[in-house]
Amino acid sequence: MKAKAKNNDSFFESVYEIVRLIPEGKVTSYGAIAKAIGAVRSARMVGYAMNASHNMEDVPAHRVVNRKGLLTGKHHFDGTNLMQQLLESEGIKVIDNKIVDFEKHFWEPDF
C-alpha cells in the first residue's frame, strides 16, 4: 500500500496517513516514513510535512524523530519540552533530547 505522492499536498497527506498509524508508546523516523510512501530520499520533505501538521490534532507528530532517536522537531511544538512530555506520557523515556532504548520503541511502517 505505498502511496505515491504527486505534489506537496498529496505527499503531506501520505505522510499523515502513516503517522496516524504509529501506535502509542512507539516512534518512527522521517526516513522510515519516506521509505513507506515510496519516496526513499525524501526524509527532509517528511520533516516539512511534520512541521505543517502541528495544528492537526489527529496527527501525532511527537512520535516522529530522526534516525538516531533525537527529538529534532521539538522546537516546532508549543512550550519548552512539549514533545518530550508527550512521549514520556506514553512511557517513552527521553534523556538529553534522545529516546532511551530507541530500538525498543521504534515502529517500522510495513506496507
CSV table of N, CA, C and O in Angstrom, one decimal:
chain,number,residue,atom,x,y,z
A,1,MET,N,0.8,-1.2,0.0
A,1,MET,CA,0.0,0.0,0.0
A,1,MET,C,0.9,1.2,0.0
A,1,MET,O,0.7,2.1,0.8
A,2,LYS,N,1.8,1.3,-0.9
A,2,LYS,CA,2.7,2.5,-1.0
A,2,LYS,C,1.9,3.6,-1.7
A,2,LYS,O,1.4,3.4,-2.8
A,3,ALA,N,1.8,4.7,-1.0
A,3,ALA,CA,1.1,5.9,-1.6
A,3,ALA,C,2.1,6.8,-2.3
A,3,ALA,O,2.9,7.4,-1.6
A,4,LYS,N,2.1,6.8,-3.6
A,4,LYS,CA,3.0,7.6,-4.3
A,4,LYS,C,2.5,9.1,-4.3
A,4,LYS,O,1.3,9.3,-4.6
A,5,ALA,N,3.3,10.0,-3.9
A,5,ALA,CA,2.9,11.4,-3.8
A,5,ALA,C,3.2,12.1,-5.1
A,5,ALA,O,4.3,12.0,-5.7
A,6,LYS,N,2.3,12.9,-5.6
A,6,LYS,CA,2.5,13.6,-6.8
A,6,LYS,C,2.8,15.1,-6.6
A,6,LYS,O,3.5,15.7,-7.4
A,7,ASN,N,2.2,15.7,-5.6
A,7,ASN,CA,2.5,17.1,-5.2
A,7,ASN,C,2.6,17.2,-3.7
A,7,ASN,O,2.4,16.2,-3.0
A,8,ASN,N,3.0,18.4,-3.2
A,8,ASN,CA,3.1,18.5,-1.8
A,8,ASN,C,1.9,18.1,-1.0
A,8,ASN,O,2.0,17.5,0.0
A,9,ASP,N,0.7,18.5,-1.5
A,9,ASP,CA,-0.5,18.2,-0.7
A,9,ASP,C,-0.7,16.7,-0.6
A,9,ASP,O,-0.9,16.2,0.5
A,10,SER,N,-0.5,16.0,-1.7
A,10,SER,CA,-0.7,14.5,-1.6
A,10,SER,C,0.4,13.9,-0.9
A,10,SER,O,0.3,12.9,-0.2
A,11,PHE,N,1.6,14.4,-1.0
A,11,PHE,CA,2.8,13.9,-0.3
A,11,PHE,C,2.6,14.1,1.2
A,11,PHE,O,2.7,13.1,2.0
A,12,PHE,N,2.2,15.3,1.6
A,12,PHE,CA,1.9,15.5,3.0
A,12,PHE,C,0.8,14.6,3.6
A,12,PHE,O,0.9,14.1,4.6
A,13,GLU,N,-0.3,14.4,2.8
A,13,GLU,CA,-1.3,13.6,3.3
A,13,GLU,C,-0.9,12.1,3.4
A,13,GLU,O,-1.3,11.4,4.3
A,14,SER,N,0.0,11.7,2.5
A,14,SER,CA,0.5,10.3,2.6
A,14,SER,C,1.3,10.2,3.8
A,14,SER,O,1.3,9.1,4.5
A,15,VAL,N,2.1,11.2,4.2
A,15,VAL,CA,2.9,11.2,5.4
A,15,VAL,C,1.9,11.1,6.6
A,15,VAL,O,2.1,10.3,7.5
A,16,TYR,N,0.9,11.9,6.6
A,16,TYR,CA,0.0,11.9,7.8
A,16,TYR,C,-0.7,10.6,7.9
A,16,TYR,O,-1.0,10.2,9.0
A,17,GLU,N,-1.0,9.9,6.8
A,17,GLU,CA,-1.7,8.6,6.9
A,17,GLU,C,-0.8,7.6,7.7
A,17,GLU,O,-1.3,6.9,8.5
A,18,ILE,N,0.5,7.7,7.4
A,18,ILE,CA,1.4,6.8,8.1
A,18,ILE,C,1.5,7.2,9.6
A,18,ILE,O,1.5,6.3,10.5
A,19,VAL,N,1.7,8.5,9.8
A,19,VAL,CA,1.9,9.0,11.2
A,19,VAL,C,0.7,8.6,12.1
A,19,VAL,O,0.8,8.2,13.2
A,20,ARG,N,-0.5,8.7,11.5
A,20,ARG,CA,-1.7,8.3,12.3
A,20,ARG,C,-1.7,6.8,12.7
A,20,ARG,O,-2.4,6.5,13.6
A,21,LEU,N,-0.9,6.0,12.0
A,21,LEU,CA,-0.8,4.6,12.3
A,21,LEU,C,0.2,4.2,13.4
A,21,LEU,O,0.2,3.1,13.9
A,22,ILE,N,1.0,5.2,13.8
A,22,ILE,CA,2.1,4.9,14.8
A,22,ILE,C,1.4,4.6,16.1
A,22,ILE,O,0.7,5.5,16.6
A,23,PRO,N,1.6,3.4,16.7
A,23,PRO,CA,1.0,3.1,17.9
A,23,PRO,C,1.5,4.0,19.1
A,23,PRO,O,2.6,4.4,19.1
A,24,GLU,N,0.6,4.2,20.1
A,24,GLU,CA,1.0,4.9,21.3
A,24,GLU,C,2.2,4.1,21.9
A,24,GLU,O,2.2,2.9,22.0
A,25,GLY,N,3.2,4.9,22.4
A,25,GLY,CA,4.3,4.3,23.0
A,25,GLY,C,5.4,3.9,22.0
A,25,GLY,O,6.4,3.2,22.4
A,26,LYS,N,5.2,4.2,20.7
A,26,LYS,CA,6.2,3.9,19.7
A,26,LYS,C,6.5,5.1,18.9
A,26,LYS,O,5.8,6.1,19.0
A,27,VAL,N,7.7,5.1,18.3
A,27,VAL,CA,8.1,6.2,17.4
A,27,VAL,C,8.6,5.7,16.1
A,27,VAL,O,8.9,4.5,16.0
A,28,THR,N,8.7,6.5,15.1
A,28,THR,CA,9.3,6.1,13.9
A,28,THR,C,10.2,7.3,13.4
A,28,THR,O,10.2,8.4,14.0
A,29,SER,N,10.9,7.2,12.3
A,29,SER,CA,11.7,8.2,11.8
A,29,SER,C,11.2,8.8,10.5
A,29,SER,O,10.4,8.2,9.8
A,30,TYR,N,11.7,10.0,10.2
A,30,TYR,CA,11.4,10.6,8.9
A,30,TYR,C,11.7,9.7,7.7
A,30,TYR,O,10.9,9.6,6.8
A,31,GLY,N,12.9,9.1,7.8
A,31,GLY,CA,13.3,8.2,6.7
A,31,GLY,C,12.4,7.0,6.5
A,31,GLY,O,12.2,6.6,5.4
A,32,ALA,N,12.0,6.4,7.7
A,32,ALA,CA,11.1,5.2,7.6
A,32,ALA,C,9.8,5.6,7.0
A,32,ALA,O,9.3,4.8,6.2
A,33,ILE,N,9.3,6.8,7.3
A,33,ILE,CA,8.1,7.2,6.6
A,33,ILE,C,8.3,7.5,5.2
A,33,ILE,O,7.4,7.0,4.3
A,34,ALA,N,9.4,8.1,4.8
A,34,ALA,CA,9.6,8.4,3.4
A,34,ALA,C,9.7,7.0,2.6
A,34,ALA,O,9.1,6.9,1.5
A,35,LYS,N,10.4,6.1,3.2
A,35,LYS,CA,10.5,4.8,2.5
A,35,LYS,C,9.1,4.1,2.4
A,35,LYS,O,8.8,3.5,1.3
A,36,ALA,N,8.3,4.2,3.4
A,36,ALA,CA,7.0,3.6,3.4
A,36,ALA,C,6.1,4.2,2.3
A,36,ALA,O,5.2,3.5,1.8
A,37,ILE,N,6.3,5.4,2.0
A,37,ILE,CA,5.4,6.0,0.9
A,37,ILE,C,6.1,6.0,-0.4
A,37,ILE,O,5.6,6.6,-1.4
A,38,GLY,N,7.2,5.3,-0.5
A,38,GLY,CA,7.9,5.2,-1.8
A,38,GLY,C,8.7,6.3,-2.3
A,38,GLY,O,8.9,6.5,-3.4
A,39,ALA,N,9.2,7.1,-1.3
A,39,ALA,CA,10.0,8.3,-1.6
A,39,ALA,C,11.2,8.3,-0.7
A,39,ALA,O,11.5,9.1,0.1
A,40,VAL,N,12.0,7.2,-0.9
A,40,VAL,CA,13.2,6.9,-0.1
A,40,VAL,C,14.0,8.1,0.3
A,40,VAL,O,14.5,8.2,1.4
A,41,ARG,N,14.3,9.0,-0.6
A,41,ARG,CA,15.3,10.1,-0.4
A,41,ARG,C,14.5,11.4,0.0
A,41,ARG,O,15.1,12.4,-0.1
A,42,SER,N,13.4,11.2,0.6
A,42,SER,CA,12.6,12.4,0.9
A,42,SER,C,12.3,12.6,2.4
A,42,SER,O,11.3,13.2,2.8
A,43,ALA,N,13.3,12.2,3.3
A,43,ALA,CA,13.1,12.4,4.7
A,43,ALA,C,12.9,13.8,5.1
A,43,ALA,O,12.1,14.2,6.0
A,44,ARG,N,13.7,14.7,4.4
A,44,ARG,CA,13.5,16.1,4.7
A,44,ARG,C,12.1,16.6,4.4
A,44,ARG,O,11.6,17.4,5.1
A,45,MET,N,11.5,16.2,3.3
A,45,MET,CA,10.2,16.6,3.0
A,45,MET,C,9.2,16.0,4.0
A,45,MET,O,8.2,16.7,4.3
A,46,VAL,N,9.5,14.9,4.5
A,46,VAL,CA,8.6,14.3,5.6
A,46,VAL,C,8.7,15.3,6.8
A,46,VAL,O,7.7,15.6,7.4
A,47,GLY,N,9.9,15.8,7.1
A,47,GLY,CA,10.1,16.8,8.1
A,47,GLY,C,9.2,18.0,7.9
A,47,GLY,O,8.6,18.6,8.8
A,48,TYR,N,9.2,18.5,6.6
A,48,TYR,CA,8.4,19.7,6.3
A,48,TYR,C,6.9,19.4,6.5
A,48,TYR,O,6.2,20.2,7.0
A,49,ALA,N,6.5,18.2,6.2
A,49,ALA,CA,5.1,17.8,6.4
A,49,ALA,C,4.8,17.8,7.9
A,49,ALA,O,3.7,18.2,8.3
A,50,MET,N,5.7,17.3,8.7
A,50,MET,CA,5.5,17.2,10.1
A,50,MET,C,5.4,18.6,10.7
A,50,MET,O,4.6,18.9,11.6
A,51,ASN,N,6.3,19.5,10.2
A,51,ASN,CA,6.2,20.9,10.7
A,51,ASN,C,4.9,21.6,10.4
A,51,ASN,O,4.4,22.4,11.1
A,52,ALA,N,4.2,21.2,9.3
A,52,ALA,CA,3.0,21.7,8.9
A,52,ALA,C,1.8,21.1,9.6
A,52,ALA,O,0.6,21.5,9.4
A,53,SER,N,2.0,20.0,10.4
A,53,SER,CA,0.9,19.3,11.0
A,53,SER,C,0.6,19.7,12.4
A,53,SER,O,-0.4,19.1,13.0
A,54,HIS,N,1.2,20.6,12.9
A,54,HIS,CA,1.1,20.9,14.4
A,54,HIS,C,-0.3,21.4,14.8
A,54,HIS,O,-0.6,21.4,15.9
A,55,ASN,N,-1.1,21.9,13.8
A,55,ASN,CA,-2.5,22.3,14.2
A,55,ASN,C,-3.5,21.2,13.9
A,55,ASN,O,-4.7,21.4,14.0
A,56,MET,N,-3.0,20.0,13.5
A,56,MET,CA,-3.8,18.9,13.2
A,56,MET,C,-3.8,17.9,14.4
A,56,MET,O,-2.8,17.2,14.7
A,57,GLU,N,-4.9,17.9,15.2
A,57,GLU,CA,-4.9,17.1,16.4
A,57,GLU,C,-4.9,15.6,16.2
A,57,GLU,O,-4.4,14.9,17.0
A,58,ASP,N,-5.2,15.1,15.0
A,58,ASP,CA,-5.2,13.7,14.7
A,58,ASP,C,-3.9,13.2,14.1
A,58,ASP,O,-3.8,12.0,13.7
A,59,VAL,N,-2.9,14.0,14.1
A,59,VAL,CA,-1.5,13.6,13.6
A,59,VAL,C,-0.6,13.7,14.8
A,59,VAL,O,-0.2,14.8,15.2
A,60,PRO,N,-0.2,12.5,15.3
A,60,PRO,CA,0.7,12.5,16.5
A,60,PRO,C,2.2,12.8,16.1
A,60,PRO,O,3.0,11.9,16.1
A,61,ALA,N,2.5,14.0,15.7
A,61,ALA,CA,3.8,14.4,15.2
A,61,ALA,C,4.9,14.2,16.2
A,61,ALA,O,6.0,14.0,15.8
A,62,HIS,N,4.6,14.1,17.5
A,62,HIS,CA,5.6,13.9,18.5
A,62,HIS,C,6.2,12.5,18.4
A,62,HIS,O,7.3,12.3,19.0
A,63,ARG,N,5.6,11.6,17.7
A,63,ARG,CA,6.1,10.2,17.5
A,63,ARG,C,7.1,10.1,16.4
A,63,ARG,O,7.5,9.0,16.0
A,64,VAL,N,7.4,11.2,15.8
A,64,VAL,CA,8.4,11.2,14.6
A,64,VAL,C,9.7,11.9,15.0
A,64,VAL,O,9.7,13.0,15.4
A,65,VAL,N,10.8,11.1,14.9
A,65,VAL,CA,12.1,11.6,15.4
A,65,VAL,C,13.1,11.3,14.3
A,65,VAL,O,12.7,10.7,13.3
A,66,ASN,N,14.3,11.7,14.5
A,66,ASN,CA,15.3,11.4,13.4
A,66,ASN,C,15.8,9.9,13.6
A,66,ASN,O,15.4,9.2,14.5
A,67,ARG,N,16.6,9.5,12.7
A,67,ARG,CA,17.1,8.1,12.6
A,67,ARG,C,17.9,7.6,13.8
A,67,ARG,O,18.1,6.4,14.0
A,68,LYS,N,18.3,8.6,14.6
A,68,LYS,CA,19.1,8.2,15.8
A,68,LYS,C,18.3,8.3,17.1
A,68,LYS,O,18.8,8.1,18.2
A,69,GLY,N,17.0,8.7,16.9
A,69,GLY,CA,16.1,8.8,18.1
A,69,GLY,C,16.2,10.2,18.7
A,69,GLY,O,15.7,10.4,19.8
A,70,LEU,N,16.7,11.2,18.0
A,70,LEU,CA,16.8,12.5,18.5
A,70,LEU,C,15.5,13.3,18.3
A,70,LEU,O,14.9,13.2,17.2
A,71,LEU,N,15.1,14.1,19.2
A,71,LEU,CA,13.9,14.9,19.1
A,71,LEU,C,14.2,16.2,18.3
A,71,LEU,O,14.1,17.3,18.7
A,72,THR,N,14.5,16.0,17.0
A,72,THR,CA,15.0,17.2,16.2
A,72,THR,C,13.8,18.1,15.8
A,72,THR,O,14.1,19.3,15.5
A,73,GLY,N,12.6,17.7,16.0
A,73,GLY,CA,11.5,18.6,15.7
A,73,GLY,C,10.9,19.3,16.9
A,73,GLY,O,9.9,20.0,16.8
A,74,LYS,N,11.5,19.1,18.0
A,74,LYS,CA,10.9,19.6,19.3
A,74,LYS,C,10.7,21.1,19.3
A,74,LYS,O,9.8,21.6,20.0
A,75,HIS,N,11.5,21.9,18.6
A,75,HIS,CA,11.3,23.4,18.6
A,75,HIS,C,10.0,23.8,17.9
A,75,HIS,O,9.7,25.0,17.9
A,76,HIS,N,9.4,22.9,17.2
A,76,HIS,CA,8.1,23.2,16.5
A,76,HIS,C,6.9,23.0,17.3
A,76,HIS,O,5.8,23.3,16.9
A,77,PHE,N,7.1,22.5,18.6
A,77,PHE,CA,6.0,22.3,19.5
A,77,PHE,C,5.9,23.5,20.4
A,77,PHE,O,6.9,24.1,20.8
A,78,ASP,N,4.6,23.8,20.9
A,78,ASP,CA,4.4,24.8,21.9
A,78,ASP,C,5.1,24.4,23.2
A,78,ASP,O,5.1,23.2,23.5
A,79,GLY,N,5.6,25.4,23.9
A,79,GLY,CA,6.3,25.1,25.2
A,79,GLY,C,7.7,24.6,25.0
A,79,GLY,O,8.1,24.2,23.9
A,80,THR,N,8.4,24.6,26.1
A,80,THR,CA,9.8,24.2,26.0
A,80,THR,C,10.1,22.7,25.8
A,80,THR,O,10.9,22.4,25.0
A,81,ASN,N,9.3,21.9,26.4
A,81,ASN,CA,9.5,20.4,26.4
A,81,ASN,C,8.3,19.6,26.0
A,81,ASN,O,8.2,18.5,26.4
A,82,LEU,N,7.4,20.2,25.2
A,82,LEU,CA,6.1,19.5,25.0
A,82,LEU,C,6.3,18.2,24.3
A,82,LEU,O,5.7,17.2,24.6
A,83,MET,N,7.2,18.2,23.3
A,83,MET,CA,7.4,16.9,22.6
A,83,MET,C,7.8,15.8,23.5
A,83,MET,O,7.3,14.7,23.5
A,84,GLN,N,8.8,16.1,24.3
A,84,GLN,CA,9.3,15.2,25.3
A,84,GLN,C,8.2,14.8,26.3
A,84,GLN,O,8.1,13.6,26.6
A,85,GLN,N,7.4,15.7,26.8
A,85,GLN,CA,6.4,15.4,27.7
A,85,GLN,C,5.4,14.5,27.1
A,85,GLN,O,4.9,13.6,27.8
A,86,LEU,N,5.0,14.7,25.9
A,86,LEU,CA,4.0,13.8,25.2
A,86,LEU,C,4.6,12.4,25.1
A,86,LEU,O,3.9,11.4,25.3
A,87,LEU,N,5.9,12.3,24.7
A,87,LEU,CA,6.5,11.0,24.6
A,87,LEU,C,6.5,10.3,26.0
A,87,LEU,O,6.2,9.1,26.1
A,88,GLU,N,6.9,11.0,27.0
A,88,GLU,CA,7.0,10.5,28.3
A,88,GLU,C,5.7,10.0,28.8
A,88,GLU,O,5.6,9.1,29.6
A,89,SER,N,4.6,10.8,28.4
A,89,SER,CA,3.3,10.4,28.9
A,89,SER,C,2.8,9.1,28.3
A,89,SER,O,1.9,8.4,28.7
A,90,GLU,N,3.6,8.6,27.2
A,90,GLU,CA,3.3,7.3,26.6
A,90,GLU,C,4.3,6.3,27.0
A,90,GLU,O,4.3,5.2,26.4
A,91,GLY,N,5.1,6.6,28.0
A,91,GLY,CA,6.0,5.6,28.5
A,91,GLY,C,7.4,5.6,27.9
A,91,GLY,O,8.2,4.6,28.1
A,92,ILE,N,7.7,6.6,27.1
A,92,ILE,CA,9.0,6.6,26.4
A,92,ILE,C,9.9,7.6,27.1
A,92,ILE,O,9.6,8.8,27.3
A,93,LYS,N,11.0,7.1,27.6
A,93,LYS,CA,12.0,7.9,28.4
A,93,LYS,C,12.9,8.7,27.4
A,93,LYS,O,13.4,8.1,26.4
A,94,VAL,N,13.1,9.9,27.8
A,94,VAL,CA,13.9,10.8,26.9
A,94,VAL,C,15.0,11.5,27.8
A,94,VAL,O,14.6,12.0,28.9
A,95,ILE,N,16.2,11.3,27.4
A,95,ILE,CA,17.3,12.0,28.1
A,95,ILE,C,18.1,12.8,27.1
A,95,ILE,O,18.5,12.2,26.1
A,96,ASP,N,18.4,14.0,27.4
A,96,ASP,CA,19.2,14.9,26.5
A,96,ASP,C,18.6,14.9,25.1
A,96,ASP,O,19.4,14.8,24.1
A,97,ASN,N,17.3,15.0,25.0
A,97,ASN,CA,16.6,15.1,23.7
A,97,ASN,C,16.8,13.8,22.9
A,97,ASN,O,16.6,13.9,21.6
A,98,LYS,N,17.1,12.7,23.5
A,98,LYS,CA,17.2,11.4,22.8
A,98,LYS,C,16.4,10.4,23.5
A,98,LYS,O,16.4,10.3,24.7
A,99,ILE,N,15.7,9.6,22.7
A,99,ILE,CA,14.9,8.5,23.2
A,99,ILE,C,15.8,7.4,23.7
A,99,ILE,O,16.7,6.9,23.1
A,100,VAL,N,15.6,7.0,25.0
A,100,VAL,CA,16.3,5.9,25.6
A,100,VAL,C,15.7,4.6,25.1
A,100,VAL,O,14.5,4.4,24.9
A,101,ASP,N,16.6,3.6,24.8
A,101,ASP,CA,16.1,2.3,24.2
A,101,ASP,C,15.4,2.6,22.9
A,101,ASP,O,14.3,2.0,22.7
A,102,PHE,N,15.9,3.4,22.0
A,102,PHE,CA,15.3,3.8,20.8
A,102,PHE,C,14.8,2.6,20.0
A,102,PHE,O,13.7,2.5,19.5
A,103,GLU,N,15.6,1.5,19.9
A,103,GLU,CA,15.3,0.3,19.1
A,103,GLU,C,14.0,-0.3,19.6
A,103,GLU,O,13.2,-0.9,18.9
A,104,LYS,N,13.9,-0.3,20.9
A,104,LYS,CA,12.7,-1.0,21.6
A,104,LYS,C,11.4,-0.2,21.3
A,104,LYS,O,10.4,-0.9,21.1
A,105,HIS,N,11.5,1.1,21.1
A,105,HIS,CA,10.3,1.9,20.8
A,105,HIS,C,10.1,2.1,19.3
A,105,HIS,O,9.0,2.7,19.0
A,106,PHE,N,11.0,1.7,18.5
A,106,PHE,CA,10.9,2.1,17.1
A,106,PHE,C,9.8,1.2,16.4
A,106,PHE,O,9.7,0.0,16.6
A,107,TRP,N,9.0,1.9,15.6
A,107,TRP,CA,7.9,1.3,14.8
A,107,TRP,C,8.3,1.4,13.4
A,107,TRP,O,8.4,2.5,12.9
A,108,GLU,N,8.4,0.3,12.7
A,108,GLU,CA,8.7,0.4,11.2
A,108,GLU,C,7.4,0.3,10.4
A,108,GLU,O,6.7,-0.7,10.5
A,109,PRO,N,7.0,1.3,9.7
A,109,PRO,CA,5.8,1.2,8.8
A,109,PRO,C,6.1,0.0,7.8
A,109,PRO,O,7.1,0.0,7.1
A,110,ASP,N,5.2,-0.9,7.8
A,110,ASP,CA,5.4,-2.1,7.0
A,110,ASP,C,4.3,-2.2,6.0
A,110,ASP,O,3.2,-2.8,6.3
A,111,PHE,N,4.5,-1.7,4.8
A,111,PHE,CA,3.5,-1.7,3.7
A,111,PHE,C,4.0,-2.4,2.5
A,111,PHE,O,5.0,-2.3,2.0
